[in-house]
Short mmCIF file of N, CA, C and O and ligand atoms in Angstrom, two decimals:
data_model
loop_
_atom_site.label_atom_id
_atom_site.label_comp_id
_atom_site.label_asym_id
_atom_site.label_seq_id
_atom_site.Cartn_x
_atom_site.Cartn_y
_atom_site.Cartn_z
N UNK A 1 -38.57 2.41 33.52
CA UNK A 1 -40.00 2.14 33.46
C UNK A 1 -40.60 2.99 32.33
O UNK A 1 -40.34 4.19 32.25
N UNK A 2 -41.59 2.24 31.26
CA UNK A 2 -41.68 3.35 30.25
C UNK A 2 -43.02 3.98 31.11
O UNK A 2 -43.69 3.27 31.86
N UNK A 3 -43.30 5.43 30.88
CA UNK A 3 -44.20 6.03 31.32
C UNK A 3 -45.58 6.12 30.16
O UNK A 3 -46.79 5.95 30.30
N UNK A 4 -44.80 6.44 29.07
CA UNK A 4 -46.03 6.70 27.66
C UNK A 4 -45.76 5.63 27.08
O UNK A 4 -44.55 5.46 27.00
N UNK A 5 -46.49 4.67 26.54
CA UNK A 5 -46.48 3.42 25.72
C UNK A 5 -46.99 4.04 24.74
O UNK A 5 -46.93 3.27 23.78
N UNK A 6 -47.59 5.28 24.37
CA UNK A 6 -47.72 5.77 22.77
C UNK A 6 -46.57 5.90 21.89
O UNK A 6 -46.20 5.48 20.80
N UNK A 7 -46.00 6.96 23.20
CA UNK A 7 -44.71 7.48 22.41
C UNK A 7 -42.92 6.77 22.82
O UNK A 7 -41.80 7.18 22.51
N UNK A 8 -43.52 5.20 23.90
CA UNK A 8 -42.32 4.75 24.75
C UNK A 8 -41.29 5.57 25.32
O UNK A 8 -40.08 5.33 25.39
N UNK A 9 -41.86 6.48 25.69
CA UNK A 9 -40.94 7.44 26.88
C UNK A 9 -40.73 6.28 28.10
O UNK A 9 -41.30 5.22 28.34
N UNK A 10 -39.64 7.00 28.75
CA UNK A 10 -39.43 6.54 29.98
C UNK A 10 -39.51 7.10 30.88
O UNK A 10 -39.72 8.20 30.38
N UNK A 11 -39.52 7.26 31.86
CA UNK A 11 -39.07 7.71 33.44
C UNK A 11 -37.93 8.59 32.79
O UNK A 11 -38.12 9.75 32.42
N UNK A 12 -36.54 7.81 32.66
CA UNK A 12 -35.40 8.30 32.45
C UNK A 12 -35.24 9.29 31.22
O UNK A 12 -34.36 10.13 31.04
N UNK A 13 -36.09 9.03 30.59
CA UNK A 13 -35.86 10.26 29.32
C UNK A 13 -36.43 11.32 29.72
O UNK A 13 -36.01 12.42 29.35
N UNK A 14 -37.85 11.13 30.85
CA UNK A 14 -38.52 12.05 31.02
C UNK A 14 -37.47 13.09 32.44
O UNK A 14 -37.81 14.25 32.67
N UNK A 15 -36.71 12.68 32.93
CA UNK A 15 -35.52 13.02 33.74
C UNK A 15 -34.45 13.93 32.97
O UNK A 15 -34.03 15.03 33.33
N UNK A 16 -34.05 13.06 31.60
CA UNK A 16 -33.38 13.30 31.13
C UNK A 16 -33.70 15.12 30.58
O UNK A 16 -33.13 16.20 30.78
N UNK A 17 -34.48 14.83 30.08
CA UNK A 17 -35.39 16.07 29.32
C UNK A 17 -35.27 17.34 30.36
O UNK A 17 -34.35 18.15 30.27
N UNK A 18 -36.17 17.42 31.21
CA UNK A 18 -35.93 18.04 32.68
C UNK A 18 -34.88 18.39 32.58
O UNK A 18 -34.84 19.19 31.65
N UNK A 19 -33.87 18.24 33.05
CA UNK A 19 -32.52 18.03 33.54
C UNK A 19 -31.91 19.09 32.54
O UNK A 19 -31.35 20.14 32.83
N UNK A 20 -32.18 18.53 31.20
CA UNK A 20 -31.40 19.73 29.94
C UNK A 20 -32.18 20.65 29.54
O UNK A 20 -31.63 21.55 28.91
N UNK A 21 -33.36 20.74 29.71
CA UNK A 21 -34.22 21.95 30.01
C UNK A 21 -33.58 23.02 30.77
O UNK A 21 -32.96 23.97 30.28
N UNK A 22 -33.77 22.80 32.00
CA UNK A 22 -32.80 23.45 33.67
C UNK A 22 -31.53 23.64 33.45
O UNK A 22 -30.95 24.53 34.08
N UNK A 23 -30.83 22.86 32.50
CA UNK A 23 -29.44 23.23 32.49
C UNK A 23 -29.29 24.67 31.25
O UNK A 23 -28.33 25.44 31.19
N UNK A 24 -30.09 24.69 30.67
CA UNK A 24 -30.18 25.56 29.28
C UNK A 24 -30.63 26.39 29.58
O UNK A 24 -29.94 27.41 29.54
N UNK A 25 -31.86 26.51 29.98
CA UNK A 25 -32.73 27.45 30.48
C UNK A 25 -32.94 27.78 32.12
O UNK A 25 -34.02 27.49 32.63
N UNK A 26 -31.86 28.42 32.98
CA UNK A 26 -32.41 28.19 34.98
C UNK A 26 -33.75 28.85 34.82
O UNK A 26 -34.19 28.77 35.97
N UNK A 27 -34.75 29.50 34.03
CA UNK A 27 -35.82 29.98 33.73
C UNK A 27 -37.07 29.80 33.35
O UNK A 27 -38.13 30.38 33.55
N UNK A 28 -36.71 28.82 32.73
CA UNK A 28 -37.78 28.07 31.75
C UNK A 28 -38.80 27.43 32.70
O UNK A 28 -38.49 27.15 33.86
N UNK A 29 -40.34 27.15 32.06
CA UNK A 29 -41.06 26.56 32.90
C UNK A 29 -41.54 25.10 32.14
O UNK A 29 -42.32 25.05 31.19
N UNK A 30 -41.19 24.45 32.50
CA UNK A 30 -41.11 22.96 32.13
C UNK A 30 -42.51 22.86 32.53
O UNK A 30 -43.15 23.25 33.50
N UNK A 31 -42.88 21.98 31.05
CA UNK A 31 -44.43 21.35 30.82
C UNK A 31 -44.36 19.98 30.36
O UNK A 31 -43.21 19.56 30.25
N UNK A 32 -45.20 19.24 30.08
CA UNK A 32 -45.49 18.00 29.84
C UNK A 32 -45.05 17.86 27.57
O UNK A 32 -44.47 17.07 26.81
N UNK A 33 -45.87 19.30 27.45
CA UNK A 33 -45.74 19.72 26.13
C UNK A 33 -43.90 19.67 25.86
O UNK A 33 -43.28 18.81 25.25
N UNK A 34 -43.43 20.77 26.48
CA UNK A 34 -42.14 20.82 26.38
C UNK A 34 -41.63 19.65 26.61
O UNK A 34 -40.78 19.51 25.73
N UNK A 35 -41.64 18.83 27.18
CA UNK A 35 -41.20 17.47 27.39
C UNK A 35 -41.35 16.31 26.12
O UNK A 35 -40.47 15.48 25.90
N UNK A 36 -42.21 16.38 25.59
CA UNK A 36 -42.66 15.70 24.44
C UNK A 36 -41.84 16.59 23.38
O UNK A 36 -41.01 15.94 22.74
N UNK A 37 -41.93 18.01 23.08
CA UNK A 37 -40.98 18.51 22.22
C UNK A 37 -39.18 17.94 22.17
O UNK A 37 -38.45 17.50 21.28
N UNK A 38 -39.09 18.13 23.04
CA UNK A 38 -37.48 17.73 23.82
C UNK A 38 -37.11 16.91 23.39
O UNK A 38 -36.08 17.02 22.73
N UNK A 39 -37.84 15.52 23.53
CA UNK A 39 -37.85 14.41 23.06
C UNK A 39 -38.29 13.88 21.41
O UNK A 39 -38.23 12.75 20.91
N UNK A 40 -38.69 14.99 20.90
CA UNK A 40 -38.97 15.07 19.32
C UNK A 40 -40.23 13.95 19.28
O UNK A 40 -40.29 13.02 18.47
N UNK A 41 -41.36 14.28 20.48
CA UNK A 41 -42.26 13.37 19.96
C UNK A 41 -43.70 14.38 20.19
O UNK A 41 -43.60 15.60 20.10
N UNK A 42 -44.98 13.70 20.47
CA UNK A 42 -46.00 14.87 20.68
C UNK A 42 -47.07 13.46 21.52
O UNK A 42 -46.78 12.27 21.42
N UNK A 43 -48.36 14.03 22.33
CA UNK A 43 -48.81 13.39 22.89
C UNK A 43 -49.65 12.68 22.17
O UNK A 43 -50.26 13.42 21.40
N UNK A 44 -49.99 11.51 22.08
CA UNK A 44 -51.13 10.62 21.49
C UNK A 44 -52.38 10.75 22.64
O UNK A 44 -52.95 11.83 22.73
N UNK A 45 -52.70 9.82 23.36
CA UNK A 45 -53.99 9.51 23.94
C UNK A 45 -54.31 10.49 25.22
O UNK A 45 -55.35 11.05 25.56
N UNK A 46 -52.84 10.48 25.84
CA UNK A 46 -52.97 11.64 26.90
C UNK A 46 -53.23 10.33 28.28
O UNK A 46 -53.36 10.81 29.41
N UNK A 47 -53.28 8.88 28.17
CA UNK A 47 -53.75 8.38 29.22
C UNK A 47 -52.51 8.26 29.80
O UNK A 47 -52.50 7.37 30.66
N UNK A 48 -51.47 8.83 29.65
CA UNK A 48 -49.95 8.38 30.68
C UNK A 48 -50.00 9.70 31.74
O UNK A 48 -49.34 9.63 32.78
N UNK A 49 -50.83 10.96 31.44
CA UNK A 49 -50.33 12.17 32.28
C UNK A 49 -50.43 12.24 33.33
O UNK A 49 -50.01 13.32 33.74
N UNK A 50 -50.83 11.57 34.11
CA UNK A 50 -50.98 10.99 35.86
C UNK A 50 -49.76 10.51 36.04
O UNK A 50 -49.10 11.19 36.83
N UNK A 51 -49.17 9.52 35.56
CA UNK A 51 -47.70 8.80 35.41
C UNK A 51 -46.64 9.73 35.29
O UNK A 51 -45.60 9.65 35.94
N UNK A 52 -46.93 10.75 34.31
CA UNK A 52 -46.38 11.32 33.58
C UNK A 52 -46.00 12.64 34.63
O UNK A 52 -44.84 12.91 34.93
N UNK A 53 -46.84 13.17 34.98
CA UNK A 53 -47.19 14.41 35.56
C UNK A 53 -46.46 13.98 37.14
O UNK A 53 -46.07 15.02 37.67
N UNK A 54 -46.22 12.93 37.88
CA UNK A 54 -45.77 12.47 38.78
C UNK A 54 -44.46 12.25 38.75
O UNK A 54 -43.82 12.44 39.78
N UNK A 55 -43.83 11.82 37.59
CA UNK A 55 -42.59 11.51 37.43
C UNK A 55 -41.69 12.95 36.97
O UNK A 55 -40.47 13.01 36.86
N UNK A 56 -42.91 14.30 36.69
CA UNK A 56 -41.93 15.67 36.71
C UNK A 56 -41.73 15.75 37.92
O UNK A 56 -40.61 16.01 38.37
N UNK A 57 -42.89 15.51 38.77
CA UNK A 57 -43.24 16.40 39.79
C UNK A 57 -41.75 15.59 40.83
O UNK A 57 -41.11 16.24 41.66
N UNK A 58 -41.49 14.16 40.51
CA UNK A 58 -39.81 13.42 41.29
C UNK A 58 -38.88 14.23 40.87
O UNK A 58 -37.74 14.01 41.30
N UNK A 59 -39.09 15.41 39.91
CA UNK A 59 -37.44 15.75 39.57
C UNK A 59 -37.16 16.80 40.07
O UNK A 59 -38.02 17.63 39.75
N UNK A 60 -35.98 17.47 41.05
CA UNK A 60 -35.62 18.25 41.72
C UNK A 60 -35.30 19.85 40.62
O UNK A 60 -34.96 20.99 40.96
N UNK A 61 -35.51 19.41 39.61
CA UNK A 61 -34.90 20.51 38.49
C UNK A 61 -36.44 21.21 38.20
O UNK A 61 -36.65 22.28 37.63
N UNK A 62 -37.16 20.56 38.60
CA UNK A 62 -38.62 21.05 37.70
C UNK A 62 -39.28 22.25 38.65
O UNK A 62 -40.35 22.82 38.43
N UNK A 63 -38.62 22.42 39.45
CA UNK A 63 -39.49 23.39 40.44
C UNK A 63 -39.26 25.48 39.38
O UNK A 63 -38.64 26.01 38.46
N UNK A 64 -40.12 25.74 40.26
CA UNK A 64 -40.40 27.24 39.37
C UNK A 64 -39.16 28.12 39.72
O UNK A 64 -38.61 28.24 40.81
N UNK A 65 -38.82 28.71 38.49
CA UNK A 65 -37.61 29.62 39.12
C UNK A 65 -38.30 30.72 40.27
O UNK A 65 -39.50 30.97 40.36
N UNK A 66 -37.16 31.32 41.13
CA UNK A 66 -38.29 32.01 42.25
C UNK A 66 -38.50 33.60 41.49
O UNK A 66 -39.33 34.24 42.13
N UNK A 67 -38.12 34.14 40.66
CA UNK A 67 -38.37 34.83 40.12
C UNK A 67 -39.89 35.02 39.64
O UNK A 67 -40.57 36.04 39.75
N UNK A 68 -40.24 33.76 39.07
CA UNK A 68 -41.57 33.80 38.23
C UNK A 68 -42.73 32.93 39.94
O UNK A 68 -43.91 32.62 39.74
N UNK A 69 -42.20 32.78 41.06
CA UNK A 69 -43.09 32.47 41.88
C UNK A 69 -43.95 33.55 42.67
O UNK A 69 -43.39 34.61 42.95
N UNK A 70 -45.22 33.36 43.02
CA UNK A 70 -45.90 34.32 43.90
C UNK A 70 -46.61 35.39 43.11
O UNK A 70 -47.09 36.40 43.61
N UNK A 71 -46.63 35.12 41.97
CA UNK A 71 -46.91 36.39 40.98
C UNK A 71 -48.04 36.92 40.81
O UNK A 71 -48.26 37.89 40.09
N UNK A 72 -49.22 36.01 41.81
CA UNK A 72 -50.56 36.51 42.17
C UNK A 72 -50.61 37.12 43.65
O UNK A 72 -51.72 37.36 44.14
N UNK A 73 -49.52 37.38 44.35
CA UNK A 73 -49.64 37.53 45.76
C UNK A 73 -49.84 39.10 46.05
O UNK A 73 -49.27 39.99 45.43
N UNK A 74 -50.73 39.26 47.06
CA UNK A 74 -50.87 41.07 46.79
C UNK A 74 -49.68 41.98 47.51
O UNK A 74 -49.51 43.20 47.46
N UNK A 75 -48.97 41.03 48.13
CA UNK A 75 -47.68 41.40 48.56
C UNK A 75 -46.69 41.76 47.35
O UNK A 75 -45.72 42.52 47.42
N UNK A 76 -46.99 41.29 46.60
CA UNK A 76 -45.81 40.93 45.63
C UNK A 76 -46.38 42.66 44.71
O UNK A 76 -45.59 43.53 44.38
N UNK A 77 -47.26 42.69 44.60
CA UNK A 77 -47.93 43.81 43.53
C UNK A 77 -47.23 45.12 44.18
O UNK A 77 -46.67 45.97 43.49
N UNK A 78 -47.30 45.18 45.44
CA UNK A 78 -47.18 46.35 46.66
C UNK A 78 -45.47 46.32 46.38
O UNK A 78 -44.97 47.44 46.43
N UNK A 79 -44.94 45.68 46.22
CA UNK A 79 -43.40 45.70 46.45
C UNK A 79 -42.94 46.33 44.82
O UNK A 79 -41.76 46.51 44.54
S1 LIG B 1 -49.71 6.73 26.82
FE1 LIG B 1 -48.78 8.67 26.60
S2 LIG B 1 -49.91 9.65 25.03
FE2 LIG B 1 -50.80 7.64 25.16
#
């Protein structure tokens, strides 16, 4: 399914991307930006990021490393 008709991304590239992000980086914090880099393209209109932003949010790789999670918590400051 293409997701960006600016830049004809897909679903699957946008997977794809993800995926070798997480494999390169277990650290990295995957963005919409980085995603468009990845793919050697950049955003035009911006009207796919609902689509777009939904189809990171399906990928099991995109979640925050737990290292960089909680980092406003006042628990976390105390420790
Ligand atoms: S549809 Fe993705 S930038 Fe326009």
């Amino acid at each position: 399914m293409i997701v960006c008709h600016c830049q004809n991304i897909s679903d699957r590239d946008i997977h794809a991307a993800i995926d070798w992000m997480r494999a390169s980086d277990p650290a990295t914090i995957i963005t919409p930006g980085k995603i468009y880099h990845a793919l050697g393209k950049s955003a035009d209109c911006g009207g796919c990021m609902p689509v777009f932003l939904s189809t990171m949010r399906s990928n099991g790789n995109l979640e925050i490393p737990a290292t960089l999670r909680d980092l406003r918590s006042p628990a976390r400051k105390e420790a």
